[in-house]
Coordinates of C-alpha atoms in Angstrom, one line a residue:
K153 CA -22.9 107.8 53.9
L154 CA -25.7 105.5 54.1
E155 CA -23.4 102.4 53.5
T156 CA -21.0 103.8 56.3
T157 CA -23.9 104.1 58.8
M158 CA -25.1 100.6 57.8
A159 CA -21.5 99.1 58.4
S160 CA -21.4 100.9 61.7
R161 CA -24.5 99.1 62.9
Y162 CA -23.5 95.6 61.8
D163 CA -19.7 95.5 62.0
G164 CA -19.5 95.1 65.8
R165 CA -19.6 91.3 65.7
T166 CA -18.6 88.7 63.3
T167 CA -21.6 86.8 63.9
I168 CA -24.0 89.5 62.6
F169 CA -25.0 89.6 58.9
S170 CA -25.8 92.9 57.5
P171 CA -29.1 93.3 55.5
E172 CA -27.2 92.9 52.2
G173 CA -25.8 89.5 53.6
R174 CA -22.1 90.8 54.3
L175 CA -19.9 90.1 57.3
Y176 CA -18.2 93.4 57.7
Q177 CA -15.3 92.1 60.0
I178 CA -14.2 89.6 57.3
E179 CA -14.2 92.4 54.8
Y180 CA -12.0 94.5 57.1
A181 CA -9.6 91.6 57.5
M182 CA -9.4 91.4 53.9
E183 CA -8.7 95.1 53.7
A184 CA -5.8 94.7 56.1
I185 CA -4.4 92.1 53.8
R186 CA -4.6 94.5 50.7
H187 CA -2.2 97.1 52.4
A188 CA 0.4 94.3 53.3
G189 CA 3.4 93.5 51.2
S190 CA 2.9 91.4 48.1
C191 CA 3.4 87.8 48.0
L192 CA 3.0 85.7 44.8
G193 CA 3.3 82.0 43.9
I194 CA 3.9 80.3 40.6
L195 CA 3.7 76.7 39.8
A196 CA 6.2 75.4 37.2
K197 CA 6.7 71.9 35.7
D198 CA 9.9 71.2 37.6
G199 CA 9.2 73.0 40.9
I200 CA 7.3 75.7 42.5
L201 CA 8.2 79.2 44.0
L202 CA 7.0 81.8 46.5
A203 CA 8.2 85.3 46.3
A204 CA 7.5 88.1 48.9
E205 CA 8.0 91.8 49.4
K206 CA 9.7 93.1 52.6
K207 CA 7.9 96.2 53.5
S208 CA 10.2 97.5 56.1
V209 CA 13.9 97.6 55.3
A210 CA 15.8 99.0 58.2
K211 CA 19.6 99.2 58.2
L212 CA 20.0 98.4 61.8
L213 CA 17.5 95.7 62.0
E214 CA 19.1 92.3 62.6
T215 CA 18.2 89.9 59.9
S216 CA 18.2 86.1 60.4
S217 CA 19.4 83.5 58.0
M218 CA 15.7 82.6 57.2
A219 CA 13.4 84.5 55.1
E220 CA 11.1 87.1 56.7
K221 CA 7.6 86.3 55.1
I222 CA 8.3 82.8 53.9
Y223 CA 8.2 80.0 56.3
K224 CA 9.2 76.4 56.1
L225 CA 6.3 74.0 57.5
D226 CA 7.9 70.6 56.8
E227 CA 10.3 69.0 54.3
H228 CA 7.8 69.0 51.5
I229 CA 5.6 72.2 52.1
A230 CA 6.3 75.9 52.8
C231 CA 4.1 79.1 53.0
S232 CA 4.2 82.7 52.5
V233 CA 2.0 85.3 54.4
A234 CA 0.5 88.6 53.8
G235 CA -1.3 90.5 56.6
I236 CA -0.8 90.8 60.3
T237 CA 2.6 88.8 61.1
A238 CA 1.5 88.3 64.5
D239 CA -1.6 86.4 63.5
A240 CA 0.5 84.5 60.9
N241 CA 3.0 83.3 63.5
I242 CA 0.2 81.5 65.5
L243 CA -1.0 79.8 62.4
V244 CA 2.3 78.8 61.3
N245 CA 3.0 77.1 64.4
S246 CA -0.1 75.2 64.3
L247 CA 0.6 74.1 60.7
R248 CA 4.1 72.9 61.9
Q249 CA 2.5 70.9 64.7
W250 CA -0.1 69.2 62.6
S251 CA 2.4 68.2 60.0
Q252 CA 4.7 66.7 62.5
Q253 CA 1.9 64.9 64.3
H254 CA 0.7 63.3 61.0
R255 CA 4.4 62.2 60.2
L256 CA 4.7 60.7 63.8
V257 CA 1.5 58.6 63.4
Y258 CA 1.5 57.7 59.7
Q259 CA 5.2 57.8 58.9
E260 CA 4.8 59.9 55.7
D261 CA 4.3 63.4 54.6
M262 CA 1.1 65.0 55.2
P263 CA -1.1 65.5 52.1
V264 CA -0.7 69.3 51.2
E265 CA -4.5 69.9 50.7
Q266 CA -5.3 68.1 53.9
L267 CA -3.1 70.5 55.9
V268 CA -4.6 73.5 54.2
K269 CA -8.2 72.3 54.8
R270 CA -7.4 71.7 58.4
L271 CA -6.3 75.2 59.1
C272 CA -9.2 76.8 57.1
D273 CA -11.6 74.8 59.3
I274 CA -10.0 76.7 62.3
K275 CA -10.1 80.2 60.3
Q276 CA -13.7 79.5 59.5
G277 CA -14.5 78.9 63.1
Y278 CA -13.2 82.4 64.0
T279 CA -15.8 83.8 61.6
Q280 CA -18.8 82.1 63.3
Y281 CA -18.4 82.4 67.2
G282 CA -19.0 85.4 69.3
G283 CA -16.0 87.0 71.1
L284 CA -13.5 86.1 68.3
R285 CA -12.1 88.3 65.5
P286 CA -11.0 86.6 62.1
F287 CA -7.1 86.2 61.6
G288 CA -6.0 89.2 59.7
V289 CA -3.7 87.2 57.3
S290 CA -3.8 85.4 54.0
L291 CA -1.5 82.5 53.1
L292 CA 0.1 81.1 50.0
Y293 CA 1.0 77.4 50.5
M294 CA 3.4 75.6 48.1
G295 CA 3.9 71.7 48.5
H296 CA 4.5 68.4 47.0
D297 CA 2.9 65.0 47.6
K298 CA 3.1 61.7 45.8
K299 CA -0.7 61.8 44.6
H300 CA -0.9 65.3 43.2
G301 CA 2.7 66.4 42.7
F302 CA 3.5 70.1 43.0
Q303 CA 0.6 72.2 44.3
L304 CA -0.1 75.9 45.1
Y305 CA -3.0 76.9 47.4
Q306 CA -4.4 80.2 48.7
S307 CA -6.4 80.7 51.9
D308 CA -8.1 83.9 53.2
P309 CA -9.6 85.0 56.5
S310 CA -12.9 83.7 55.7
G311 CA -11.5 80.0 55.6
N312 CA -11.8 79.7 52.0
Y313 CA -9.1 78.1 50.0
A314 CA -8.4 77.3 46.4
G315 CA -5.6 75.7 44.2
W316 CA -3.9 77.9 41.7
N317 CA -1.4 77.8 38.9
A318 CA -0.2 81.4 39.8
T319 CA -1.7 83.9 42.0
C320 CA -0.8 87.1 44.2
I321 CA -2.0 88.3 47.4
G322 CA -1.3 91.7 49.2
Q323 CA -0.9 95.1 47.8
N324 CA -1.4 95.7 44.1
S325 CA -2.5 92.0 43.8
S326 CA -5.2 92.8 41.2
A327 CA -2.4 94.3 38.8
A328 CA -0.1 91.4 39.4
Q329 CA -2.8 88.8 38.6
S330 CA -3.7 90.7 35.4
I331 CA 0.0 90.3 34.4
L332 CA 0.1 86.7 35.4
K333 CA -3.0 85.9 33.4
Q334 CA -1.2 87.3 30.3
E335 CA 2.2 85.9 30.9
Y336 CA 1.9 82.6 32.8
N337 CA 2.5 79.4 30.8
E338 CA 1.8 76.0 32.3
D339 CA 4.9 74.5 30.7
C340 CA 7.3 77.0 32.2
T341 CA 10.3 75.9 34.0
L342 CA 11.3 77.0 37.5
E343 CA 14.0 79.5 36.0
E344 CA 11.2 81.2 33.7
A345 CA 8.8 81.3 36.6
L346 CA 11.4 83.3 38.7
L347 CA 11.9 85.6 35.8
L348 CA 8.2 86.1 35.6
A349 CA 8.0 86.8 39.3
V350 CA 10.8 89.6 38.9
K351 CA 8.8 91.0 36.1
V352 CA 5.5 91.1 38.0
F353 CA 7.1 92.7 40.9
T354 CA 9.0 95.2 38.7
K355 CA 5.6 96.4 37.2
T356 CA 3.6 96.3 40.4
L357 CA 5.6 97.4 43.4
D358 CA 5.6 101.0 44.4
S359 CA 9.5 101.1 44.7
T360 CA 11.4 102.6 41.7
T361 CA 14.3 100.2 42.0
L362 CA 14.3 96.6 43.3
T363 CA 17.1 95.1 45.4
S364 CA 17.7 91.9 47.3
D365 CA 16.9 93.8 50.4
K366 CA 13.2 94.3 49.3
L367 CA 12.5 90.9 48.0
E368 CA 12.9 87.3 49.1
F369 CA 12.4 84.0 47.2
G370 CA 11.7 80.3 48.2
T371 CA 11.6 77.4 46.0
L372 CA 10.5 73.9 46.3
Q373 CA 12.1 71.2 44.0
L374 CA 12.6 67.6 43.8
V375 CA 16.1 66.4 44.8
D376 CA 16.9 62.8 44.2
G377 CA 13.1 62.2 44.1
K378 CA 12.4 64.1 47.4
P379 CA 11.1 67.6 47.8
Q380 CA 13.6 70.1 49.1
F381 CA 12.8 73.7 50.1
F382 CA 15.3 76.4 49.6
V383 CA 15.4 80.1 50.5
M384 CA 17.2 82.1 47.9
K385 CA 20.4 83.8 49.1
P386 CA 20.7 87.6 48.5
E387 CA 23.4 87.1 45.9
R388 CA 21.4 85.1 43.9
V389 CA 18.3 87.5 44.2
S390 CA 20.5 90.2 42.9
E391 CA 21.7 88.0 39.8
L392 CA 17.8 87.4 39.3
L393 CA 16.9 91.0 39.5
A394 CA 19.9 91.9 37.1
E395 CA 18.6 89.4 34.6
G396 CA 15.2 90.5 34.9
K397 CA 16.3 94.1 34.2
R398 CA 18.3 93.1 31.1
I399 CA 15.2 91.2 29.7
K400 CA 13.0 94.3 30.3
E401 CA 15.4 96.5 28.6
E402 CA 15.5 94.3 25.5
E403 CA 11.8 94.0 25.5
E404 CA 11.4 97.9 25.5
A405 CA 14.1 98.1 22.7
A406 CA 12.2 95.7 20.7
E407 CA 8.8 97.3 21.2
K408 CA 10.3 100.8 20.4
A409 CA 11.9 99.3 17.1
K410 CA 8.4 97.9 16.3
K411 CA 6.6 101.1 16.7
E412 CA 9.3 103.0 14.6
E413 CA 8.9 100.4 11.9
Q414 CA 5.1 100.8 12.0
M415 CA 5.6 104.6 11.8
R416 CA 7.8 104.3 8.8
A417 CA 5.4 102.1 7.1
R418 CA 2.4 104.5 7.6
K419 CA 4.5 107.3 6.3
A420 CA 5.5 105.3 3.2
V421 CA 1.9 104.5 2.6
A422 CA 0.8 108.1 3.1
K423 CA 3.6 109.1 0.6
D424 CA 2.4 106.5 -2.0
D425 CA -1.2 107.7 -1.6
G426 CA -0.1 111.4 -2.1
A427 CA 1.9 110.6 -5.1
G428 CA -1.0 108.7 -6.6
S429 CA -3.4 111.6 -6.0
K430 CA -1.1 113.9 -8.1

């Protein structure tokens, strides 16, 4: 109750620190993201992927050919969003404009981290000046440039950003990151990374059965030395989910057989001990 009273006194503006040094409006923005659909990114040795959960699947909703939560920013960079989609649209348009302006002036792809940093500078400003509210959206960026190769970044409403090998944002992100810590291998191929993404979604999403209507995947690969962005078709997503289900069943069968073998070994030891005592 004391903390609620304290928050109500200091959450009216983003420019006011609480006595504990907290900015409650930013924390509220982060909370909005925790209730959004999950998005994850995985860096592989031959490419990079973004995967996202579609929260609302309506039969009468007209779907476009492009993904719902994965956006192409330029030929060499794309992003996925978790949070308030209306806020994300504004930021995505800015990212696209800056990337094209850089290409027009310098005749080359904009470095990935430079683009991320420019957006984060804007997001940080919305936490420091009165009359503004933070953007209620986190972004995952996947990109490729000549200097650093494939890169995966995450940014949040505070303006912070960091590079990752694998990460997740949105609902159940903590559980997803725990699985990624255990299962991720830096030398994995893009195909292995796709199967890992399916495994993470299978274990963390609230839905009992996963279908191509509930998930979308985007990949970035080098084709003839140039980065190419692809949005996976529903048929390919269905094949991937079927393969992930088969692997899961095999793992469960192997785990069951292992437990049975351990049980038989314990019974044999107990039987030998009983015979010895006689």
